[in-house]
Structures are given as structure tokens and as C-alpha cells.
Amino acid sequence: MPLMRNARSFFAPLAIGAPDPVRAIPVTPSRMIHFFDPSNEKLRGKVPDMARSADILLGNLEDAVAADKKEAARAGLVEVGRTADLGGTPLWTRINALESPWALDDLVTLVTEIGDVLDVVMVPKVEGAEDIHYVDRLLAQLEARAGLSRPVLVHAILETAQGVANVEEIANASPRMQGISLGPADLAASRRMKTTRVGGGHPGYRVLADPGDERPSYQQDLWHYTVGRMVDACAAAGIFPYYGPFGDIKDEAGCEAQFRAAYLMGCVGAWSLHPVQIGIAKRVFSPDVEEVRFARRVLEAIPDGSGVHMLDGKMQDDATYKQARVLVDLAELLAKKDPELATAYGLS
């Protein structure tokens, strides 16, 4: 029995009157997904300011929102969607886990009330394609009821061992799939990892040099394997991978190091839990100015991407052309949003 719809029906709406699924995921700046608690009236008042500095704004309904604040958070997000001036910044939400008593009301309320301004629904603790299929069909029915003209996209959080084992199926489960984020805290618990940290490294996870006069030791990245597998699954499916949260707000250097490792491995952005992390994400997930300048020289030297060329003593060919194209395309995308970057990249 096939595990998914056949190719001819994959892009057909899942409900009568629902909008057609997207055939290409919109490519917009997404260096950080900035979380806020919509149950907090003071934070709701700061939404326009947050939207001006963040690439994506996410109203969080799940973890970090107390059970007695769930309905207030949902209502607060509806208020934000109806009244806040976001200046074109995409609005996302993280709903409660699908097995929770709140998830159904989250989806029904948000899609029917503010579905026209809600870009992406982030689904926590996704364990397999079946979770995405459930949300996919329900969203289609709600979109039809609300008379929406465009579909709401879906973003999965990878935070259980089962989810990691099924990450390729999750990434390809629906044309709604926008991307996947790493959720290190819940994933650590699911794996029985011996850490209480939310993302980042651990001083006990290290390698030791062979015996000798000196035996230097180096701390390793707990999340390297998972990030690599997530990036491959997303790249193969044509969607976007993100590093998730870094919980130690005061450790700005540690946050930057973790974000940079994810960026170099292929992640397009990370979560920001505090305004200081917005600046870190902007710095990390924006290509280095000198690298962009060199990449542009590569594209100029091999304009059609074929052949071999020497540049500053380094061989350039079709593979390095593709690498340079990735950097320059990202720089041009970010320059449209960030005038300072446009000037630095020479694109203003």
C-alpha cells in the first residue's frame, strides 16, 4: 500500500473549497523566529516594535505558557492578528501538542479568525507523517470554512526520538511543509540524555587526545548528528531547516557559537527567545561581507558555472560556483530587508 497520495493528487486541495496547495515554499528572510507570549498584554503592545526588528514573529501557545493561560494566549494572538501593524513581517504560531486538550481549539480558532494573516502553524512533537496528514486535512477544512484564498503552511518541531527516526517522511508529508526546527530540550528527554540544558553543548561531552605528554580535550556538539540529518531531510524535500532555542539567555557567546554551527551546516535560521538573540541571529545567519565579495568574484569569473578558473590561487569550478551562488542569493535576499547589509554587500 502506498504511504502517500499519488503524484497527480498530491497538489489537490484536501477539502472542497480549500485553496490549492503551494508548489514552492516562499523564500523570505528567516534568520530568526522570534517568540512572544500573546497572553501577556504588555508584550502584545510591543508587537509592532518586535516585528520591525525580527524576520518572523511567532505567537507561542505551547511550552512556557501555563495551562491556565492557554485560552488567554489564543485570544491574545487573535487580537494581534486583527489589530497589530506588523509591517509585512510574517506571523506564525506554535500550537499546543496534538494530544493536548488545546490543539484542536488552537487550529479552529486561529484559522477561522485570523487565517488570512497567519502564515505558518508550528506543530510540536511531530513523530511521523501521520501527524502532518492530520493537520493538513484539518487545515484544508478550516480554510474552506473561512473562505481563505491561500493555504496556511506547516512547520514541524523535531523533539522526539521517533520524530528523528521518521524525519524524512515528515519532511515530505505534505505540500504545506515549510520547514523543520530542532527542539533540543524535549528531544534530550525523549532520548534519556543526561543534560538539563536547552540546546548548546555540554562540558562532559568531549573527546580526549591519545596518551602523551599532554592530552588536550575538546568539547563536542551534542546536536551535530540530529542537525545534519534534519538539514539533509529538509534539503531533499525542498523545505527549510532551523536550529531551535538556546535557553541560556545570558550566554551570548555560547548562543552565537551554537547558531554559527547550525548556519554552517545549512540551517537558515534559529529561534530567538529574547531581543538580544535577534541581534545574534542577524549577525550569524547573514553571510560574512568578505565571503559575499569573494563569492561575487567567483560568479564573475565563471558566469555560466562551467569550466575551471584560478582565483587568488584557489581552484574554482562548477561546485564552487554553486556554493558562491548560495551565498550571493542569500545576501541579495537579506539586502532587500536590511539597508545596512545592502550597503555592506555593495548592493544598495
CSV table of C-alpha atoms in Angstrom, one decimal:
chain,number,residue,atom,x,y,z
A,1,MET,CA,0.0,0.0,0.0
A,2,PRO,CA,1.4,3.5,-0.9
A,3,LEU,CA,2.4,5.7,2.0
A,4,MET,CA,1.1,8.9,0.5
A,5,ARG,CA,-1.1,10.2,-2.3
A,6,ASN,CA,-0.1,9.6,-5.9
A,7,ALA,CA,1.8,12.3,-7.7
A,8,ARG,CA,-1.2,13.6,-9.6
A,9,SER,CA,-3.3,14.2,-6.5
A,10,PHE,CA,-0.5,15.5,-4.2
A,11,PHE,CA,-1.2,19.1,-5.1
A,12,ALA,CA,-5.0,18.8,-5.0
A,13,PRO,CA,-6.9,20.5,-2.1
A,14,LEU,CA,-7.9,18.2,0.7
A,15,ALA,CA,-11.3,19.8,1.2
A,16,ILE,CA,-13.9,21.2,-1.2
A,17,GLY,CA,-13.4,25.0,-1.4
A,18,ALA,CA,-9.9,25.0,0.2
A,19,PRO,CA,-7.2,26.9,-1.6
A,20,ASP,CA,-4.7,24.9,-3.8
A,21,PRO,CA,-1.6,23.8,-2.0
A,22,VAL,CA,1.6,25.8,-2.8
A,23,ARG,CA,4.0,24.3,-5.3
A,24,ALA,CA,7.0,26.2,-4.0
A,25,ILE,CA,7.7,27.4,-0.4
A,26,PRO,CA,8.0,31.2,-0.3
A,27,VAL,CA,11.6,32.3,0.2
A,28,THR,CA,11.8,35.2,2.7
A,29,PRO,CA,14.3,36.3,5.3
A,30,SER,CA,14.0,33.9,8.3
A,31,ARG,CA,17.2,34.3,10.2
A,32,MET,CA,15.3,34.3,13.5
A,33,ILE,CA,11.8,33.1,14.5
A,34,HIS,CA,11.1,35.4,17.5
A,35,PHE,CA,8.8,34.0,20.1
A,36,PHE,CA,6.4,36.0,22.3
A,37,ASP,CA,3.7,35.1,24.7
A,38,PRO,CA,0.4,36.6,23.4
A,39,SER,CA,-1.2,36.1,26.9
A,40,ASN,CA,1.0,38.9,28.1
A,41,GLU,CA,-0.8,42.3,27.4
A,42,LYS,CA,2.5,44.2,27.8
A,43,LEU,CA,4.2,42.1,25.2
A,44,ARG,CA,1.3,42.4,22.8
A,45,GLY,CA,1.7,46.1,23.0
A,46,LYS,CA,5.4,45.7,21.9
A,47,VAL,CA,4.5,43.5,18.8
A,48,PRO,CA,4.9,46.3,16.2
A,49,ASP,CA,8.4,47.0,17.6
A,50,MET,CA,9.3,43.3,17.6
A,51,ALA,CA,8.0,43.0,14.1
A,52,ARG,CA,10.3,45.8,12.9
A,53,SER,CA,13.4,44.0,14.2
A,54,ALA,CA,12.6,40.3,13.6
A,55,ASP,CA,12.4,38.4,10.4
A,56,ILE,CA,9.5,36.2,11.7
A,57,LEU,CA,7.2,36.8,14.7
A,58,LEU,CA,5.7,33.8,16.4
A,59,GLY,CA,2.9,33.9,19.0
A,60,ASN,CA,3.6,30.9,21.3
A,61,LEU,CA,0.7,28.9,22.7
A,62,GLU,CA,2.6,25.8,23.9
A,63,ASP,CA,5.6,25.4,26.3
A,64,ALA,CA,6.2,28.4,28.6
A,65,VAL,CA,2.5,29.2,28.6
A,66,ALA,CA,0.9,28.0,31.8
A,67,ALA,CA,-2.2,25.8,31.5
A,68,ASP,CA,-4.5,28.5,33.0
A,69,LYS,CA,-3.2,31.0,30.4
A,70,LYS,CA,-3.8,28.9,27.3
A,71,GLU,CA,-7.1,30.4,26.3
A,72,ALA,CA,-5.8,33.9,27.1
A,73,ALA,CA,-2.8,33.3,24.8
A,74,ARG,CA,-5.0,32.1,22.0
A,75,ALA,CA,-7.3,35.2,22.3
A,76,GLY,CA,-4.3,37.5,22.6
A,77,LEU,CA,-2.9,36.1,19.3
A,78,VAL,CA,-6.2,36.7,17.6
A,79,GLU,CA,-6.1,40.3,18.8
A,80,VAL,CA,-2.6,40.7,17.4
A,81,GLY,CA,-3.6,39.2,14.1
A,82,ARG,CA,-6.6,41.6,13.9
A,83,THR,CA,-5.1,44.8,15.1
A,84,ALA,CA,-1.3,44.9,15.1
A,85,ASP,CA,0.7,46.6,12.4
A,86,LEU,CA,3.4,44.0,11.5
A,87,GLY,CA,4.8,45.9,8.6
A,88,GLY,CA,4.9,42.9,6.4
A,89,THR,CA,6.7,40.6,8.9
A,90,PRO,CA,5.3,37.1,8.7
A,91,LEU,CA,3.1,36.0,11.7
A,92,TRP,CA,3.5,32.4,12.8
A,93,THR,CA,2.1,30.4,15.8
A,94,ARG,CA,3.2,27.4,17.7
A,95,ILE,CA,0.1,25.5,18.7
A,96,ASN,CA,-0.2,23.0,21.6
A,97,ALA,CA,0.8,19.4,21.1
A,98,LEU,CA,-1.7,17.4,19.1
A,99,GLU,CA,-2.6,15.1,22.0
A,100,SER,CA,-3.3,18.1,24.3
A,101,PRO,CA,-6.8,19.4,25.1
A,102,TRP,CA,-6.0,22.7,23.4
A,103,ALA,CA,-4.6,21.9,20.0
A,104,LEU,CA,-8.0,21.5,18.2
A,105,ASP,CA,-9.3,24.8,19.5
A,106,ASP,CA,-6.0,26.4,18.6
A,107,LEU,CA,-6.4,25.5,15.0
A,108,VAL,CA,-10.1,26.1,14.7
A,109,THR,CA,-9.9,29.5,16.3
A,110,LEU,CA,-6.8,30.8,14.6
A,111,VAL,CA,-7.5,29.7,11.1
A,112,THR,CA,-11.2,30.8,11.1
A,113,GLU,CA,-10.4,34.1,13.0
A,114,ILE,CA,-7.0,35.3,11.6
A,115,GLY,CA,-6.2,32.7,8.9
A,116,ASP,CA,-5.8,35.5,6.3
A,117,VAL,CA,-2.8,36.9,8.2
A,118,LEU,CA,-1.4,33.7,9.7
A,119,ASP,CA,1.5,32.4,7.5
A,120,VAL,CA,2.7,29.2,9.3
A,121,VAL,CA,1.5,26.9,12.1
A,122,MET,CA,4.3,25.3,14.0
A,123,VAL,CA,3.4,21.8,15.2
A,124,PRO,CA,5.3,20.5,18.3
A,125,LYS,CA,6.4,16.9,18.9
A,126,VAL,CA,5.8,15.6,15.4
A,127,GLU,CA,6.5,11.9,15.4
A,128,GLY,CA,5.6,10.9,11.9
A,129,ALA,CA,3.9,11.7,8.6
A,130,GLU,CA,0.5,10.8,10.2
A,131,ASP,CA,0.7,13.9,12.4
A,132,ILE,CA,1.2,16.1,9.4
A,133,HIS,CA,-1.6,14.4,7.5
A,134,TYR,CA,-4.0,15.1,10.3
A,135,VAL,CA,-3.1,18.8,10.5
A,136,ASP,CA,-3.1,19.0,6.7
A,137,ARG,CA,-6.7,17.8,6.3
A,138,LEU,CA,-8.0,19.8,9.2
A,139,LEU,CA,-6.4,23.0,7.9
A,140,ALA,CA,-7.9,22.4,4.5
A,141,GLN,CA,-11.4,22.1,6.0
A,142,LEU,CA,-10.9,25.2,8.1
A,143,GLU,CA,-9.6,27.2,5.2
A,144,ALA,CA,-12.7,26.2,3.2
A,145,ARG,CA,-14.9,27.3,6.1
A,146,ALA,CA,-13.1,30.6,6.4
A,147,GLY,CA,-13.0,31.3,2.7
A,148,LEU,CA,-9.2,31.7,2.6
A,149,SER,CA,-7.5,32.3,-0.7
A,150,ARG,CA,-4.1,30.9,0.3
A,151,PRO,CA,-3.1,27.9,2.4
A,152,VAL,CA,-1.6,28.1,5.9
A,153,LEU,CA,1.8,26.4,5.9
A,154,VAL,CA,3.1,23.9,8.4
A,155,HIS,CA,6.4,23.8,10.3
A,156,ALA,CA,7.3,20.6,12.4
A,157,ILE,CA,9.4,20.5,15.5
A,158,LEU,CA,11.8,17.6,15.8
A,159,GLU,CA,11.8,16.9,19.5
A,160,THR,CA,11.3,13.1,20.0
A,161,ALA,CA,13.4,10.1,19.1
A,162,GLN,CA,10.5,8.8,17.0
A,163,GLY,CA,10.4,12.1,15.1
A,164,VAL,CA,14.1,11.9,14.3
A,165,ALA,CA,13.7,8.3,13.1
A,166,ASN,CA,10.9,9.5,10.7
A,167,VAL,CA,12.3,12.9,9.8
A,168,GLU,CA,12.5,12.2,6.0
A,169,GLU,CA,8.8,11.1,5.9
A,170,ILE,CA,7.8,14.1,8.0
A,171,ALA,CA,9.7,16.5,5.6
A,172,ASN,CA,7.8,15.0,2.6
A,173,ALA,CA,4.4,14.5,4.2
A,174,SER,CA,2.6,17.5,2.6
A,175,PRO,CA,3.0,20.4,0.2
A,176,ARG,CA,2.2,22.6,3.2
A,177,MET,CA,5.5,21.7,4.9
A,178,GLN,CA,7.6,24.9,5.2
A,179,GLY,CA,10.4,23.6,7.4
A,180,ILE,CA,11.5,21.7,10.5
A,181,SER,CA,13.1,23.0,13.7
A,182,LEU,CA,15.3,21.2,16.2
A,183,GLY,CA,13.7,21.1,19.7
A,184,PRO,CA,16.6,20.1,21.9
A,185,ALA,CA,15.1,20.1,25.3
A,186,ASP,CA,12.2,17.6,24.7
A,187,LEU,CA,14.5,15.6,22.4
A,188,ALA,CA,17.0,15.2,25.1
A,189,ALA,CA,14.3,13.9,27.5
A,190,SER,CA,13.0,11.6,24.8
A,191,ARG,CA,16.5,10.1,24.3
A,192,ARG,CA,17.2,9.9,28.0
A,193,MET,CA,20.2,12.3,27.5
A,194,LYS,CA,21.8,13.3,30.8
A,195,THR,CA,21.5,17.1,30.4
A,196,THR,CA,19.2,19.8,31.7
A,197,ARG,CA,20.4,22.4,29.2
A,198,VAL,CA,18.1,23.8,26.4
A,199,GLY,CA,20.4,23.5,23.4
A,200,GLY,CA,24.1,24.2,23.3
A,201,GLY,CA,26.9,21.9,24.3
A,202,HIS,CA,27.8,20.1,27.5
A,203,PRO,CA,31.2,20.2,29.3
A,204,GLY,CA,31.0,16.4,29.8
A,205,TYR,CA,30.6,15.6,26.1
A,206,ARG,CA,34.2,15.7,24.8
A,207,VAL,CA,36.9,13.8,23.1
A,208,LEU,CA,40.4,13.3,24.6
A,209,ALA,CA,43.7,13.1,22.7
A,210,ASP,CA,45.8,10.0,22.8
A,211,PRO,CA,48.1,9.5,25.8
A,212,GLY,CA,51.2,11.6,25.6
A,213,ASP,CA,53.0,14.4,27.4
A,214,GLU,CA,49.8,16.4,27.1
A,215,ARG,CA,46.2,15.2,26.5
A,216,PRO,CA,44.1,18.1,25.3
A,217,SER,CA,40.4,17.7,25.5
A,218,TYR,CA,37.7,19.3,23.3
A,219,GLN,CA,34.0,19.8,23.9
A,220,GLN,CA,31.8,18.4,21.2
A,221,ASP,CA,28.4,19.3,19.8
A,222,LEU,CA,25.6,17.2,21.2
A,223,TRP,CA,23.3,18.1,18.3
A,224,HIS,CA,25.6,17.7,15.3
A,225,TYR,CA,24.1,14.4,14.1
A,226,THR,CA,20.5,15.5,14.5
A,227,VAL,CA,21.1,18.8,12.8
A,228,GLY,CA,22.8,17.1,9.9
A,229,ARG,CA,20.1,14.6,9.4
A,230,MET,CA,17.4,17.3,9.7
A,231,VAL,CA,19.2,19.5,7.2
A,232,ASP,CA,19.5,16.6,4.7
A,233,ALA,CA,15.8,15.8,5.0
A,234,CYS,CA,14.8,19.4,4.5
A,235,ALA,CA,17.1,20.0,1.6
A,236,ALA,CA,15.9,16.8,-0.1
A,237,ALA,CA,12.3,17.8,0.3
A,238,GLY,CA,12.8,21.5,-0.7
A,239,ILE,CA,11.9,22.9,2.7
A,240,PHE,CA,13.9,24.9,5.3
A,241,PRO,CA,15.8,23.7,8.4
A,242,TYR,CA,16.1,25.8,11.6
A,243,TYR,CA,18.0,25.4,14.8
A,244,GLY,CA,15.6,25.8,17.7
A,245,PRO,CA,16.1,27.5,21.1
A,246,PHE,CA,19.2,28.3,23.1
A,247,GLY,CA,18.0,28.6,26.6
A,248,ASP,CA,20.8,30.3,28.4
A,249,ILE,CA,20.0,33.9,27.5
A,250,LYS,CA,23.0,35.3,29.4
A,251,ASP,CA,25.5,33.2,27.5
A,252,GLU,CA,25.6,35.2,24.3
A,253,ALA,CA,28.9,33.7,23.2
A,254,GLY,CA,27.6,30.2,23.6
A,255,CYS,CA,24.4,31.1,21.7
A,256,GLU,CA,26.4,32.6,18.9
A,257,ALA,CA,28.6,29.5,18.7
A,258,GLN,CA,25.6,27.2,18.5
A,259,PHE,CA,23.8,29.3,15.9
A,260,ARG,CA,27.0,29.5,13.8
A,261,ALA,CA,27.5,25.8,13.8
A,262,ALA,CA,23.9,25.4,12.6
A,263,TYR,CA,24.3,28.1,10.0
A,264,LEU,CA,27.5,26.5,8.6
A,265,MET,CA,25.7,23.1,8.4
A,266,GLY,CA,22.8,24.5,6.4
A,267,CYS,CA,20.2,25.9,8.8
A,268,VAL,CA,18.6,29.1,7.5
A,269,GLY,CA,17.8,30.5,11.0
A,270,ALA,CA,17.1,29.8,14.7
A,271,TRP,CA,14.6,30.7,17.4
A,272,SER,CA,15.1,33.8,19.4
A,273,LEU,CA,13.7,33.9,22.9
A,274,HIS,CA,14.9,37.3,23.9
A,275,PRO,CA,15.6,40.5,22.0
A,276,VAL,CA,19.4,40.0,22.4
A,277,GLN,CA,19.2,36.8,20.4
A,278,ILE,CA,17.6,38.7,17.5
A,279,GLY,CA,20.9,40.6,17.1
A,280,ILE,CA,22.9,37.4,17.4
A,281,ALA,CA,20.8,35.6,14.8
A,282,LYS,CA,21.1,38.6,12.4
A,283,ARG,CA,24.8,38.6,12.8
A,284,VAL,CA,25.2,34.8,12.4
A,285,PHE,CA,22.7,34.0,9.7
A,286,SER,CA,23.7,36.8,7.4
A,287,PRO,CA,26.7,35.8,5.2
A,288,ASP,CA,30.0,37.4,6.0
A,289,VAL,CA,30.7,40.5,3.9
A,290,GLU,CA,34.1,39.3,2.7
A,291,GLU,CA,32.7,35.9,1.8
A,292,VAL,CA,30.0,37.5,-0.2
A,293,ARG,CA,32.5,39.7,-2.0
A,294,PHE,CA,34.6,36.7,-2.8
A,295,ALA,CA,31.5,34.7,-3.9
A,296,ARG,CA,30.6,37.5,-6.3
A,297,ARG,CA,34.1,37.4,-7.8
A,298,VAL,CA,33.6,33.6,-8.3
A,299,LEU,CA,30.4,34.2,-10.2
A,300,GLU,CA,32.0,36.9,-12.3
A,301,ALA,CA,34.9,34.6,-13.1
A,302,ILE,CA,32.7,31.7,-14.1
A,303,PRO,CA,29.5,33.5,-15.3
A,304,ASP,CA,27.9,30.3,-16.8
A,305,GLY,CA,29.1,28.0,-14.0
A,306,SER,CA,31.2,25.8,-16.2
A,307,GLY,CA,35.0,25.2,-16.6
A,308,VAL,CA,37.8,25.8,-14.2
A,309,HIS,CA,39.3,29.1,-13.1
A,310,MET,CA,42.0,30.1,-10.6
A,311,LEU,CA,41.2,32.9,-8.2
A,312,ASP,CA,43.7,34.0,-5.6
A,313,GLY,CA,45.5,30.7,-6.1
A,314,LYS,CA,42.3,28.7,-5.4
A,315,MET,CA,40.7,26.5,-8.0
A,316,GLN,CA,37.1,27.4,-8.8
A,317,ASP,CA,34.7,25.1,-10.8
A,318,ASP,CA,31.1,24.2,-11.1
A,319,ALA,CA,30.9,23.0,-7.5
A,320,THR,CA,32.4,26.2,-6.0
A,321,TYR,CA,30.1,28.2,-8.4
A,322,LYS,CA,27.1,26.6,-6.8
A,323,GLN,CA,28.5,27.4,-3.3
A,324,ALA,CA,29.0,31.0,-4.3
A,325,ARG,CA,25.5,31.2,-5.8
A,326,VAL,CA,24.0,30.1,-2.4
A,327,LEU,CA,25.9,32.9,-0.6
A,328,VAL,CA,25.1,35.6,-3.1
A,329,ASP,CA,21.4,34.7,-3.4
A,330,LEU,CA,21.1,34.8,0.4
A,331,ALA,CA,22.9,38.2,0.5
A,332,GLU,CA,20.6,39.7,-2.1
A,333,LEU,CA,17.5,38.4,-0.3
A,334,LEU,CA,18.6,39.9,3.1
A,335,ALA,CA,19.7,43.1,1.5
A,336,LYS,CA,16.1,43.8,0.4
A,337,LYS,CA,15.1,43.8,4.1
A,338,ASP,CA,18.2,45.3,5.7
A,339,PRO,CA,19.6,48.6,4.3
A,340,GLU,CA,22.8,48.3,6.3
A,341,LEU,CA,23.5,44.8,4.9
A,342,ALA,CA,22.7,46.1,1.4
A,343,THR,CA,25.4,48.8,1.8
A,344,ALA,CA,27.9,46.4,3.3
A,345,TYR,CA,27.4,43.9,0.4
A,346,GLY,CA,27.6,46.6,-2.2
A,347,LEU,CA,24.0,46.0,-3.3
A,348,SER,CA,22.4,49.3,-2.3
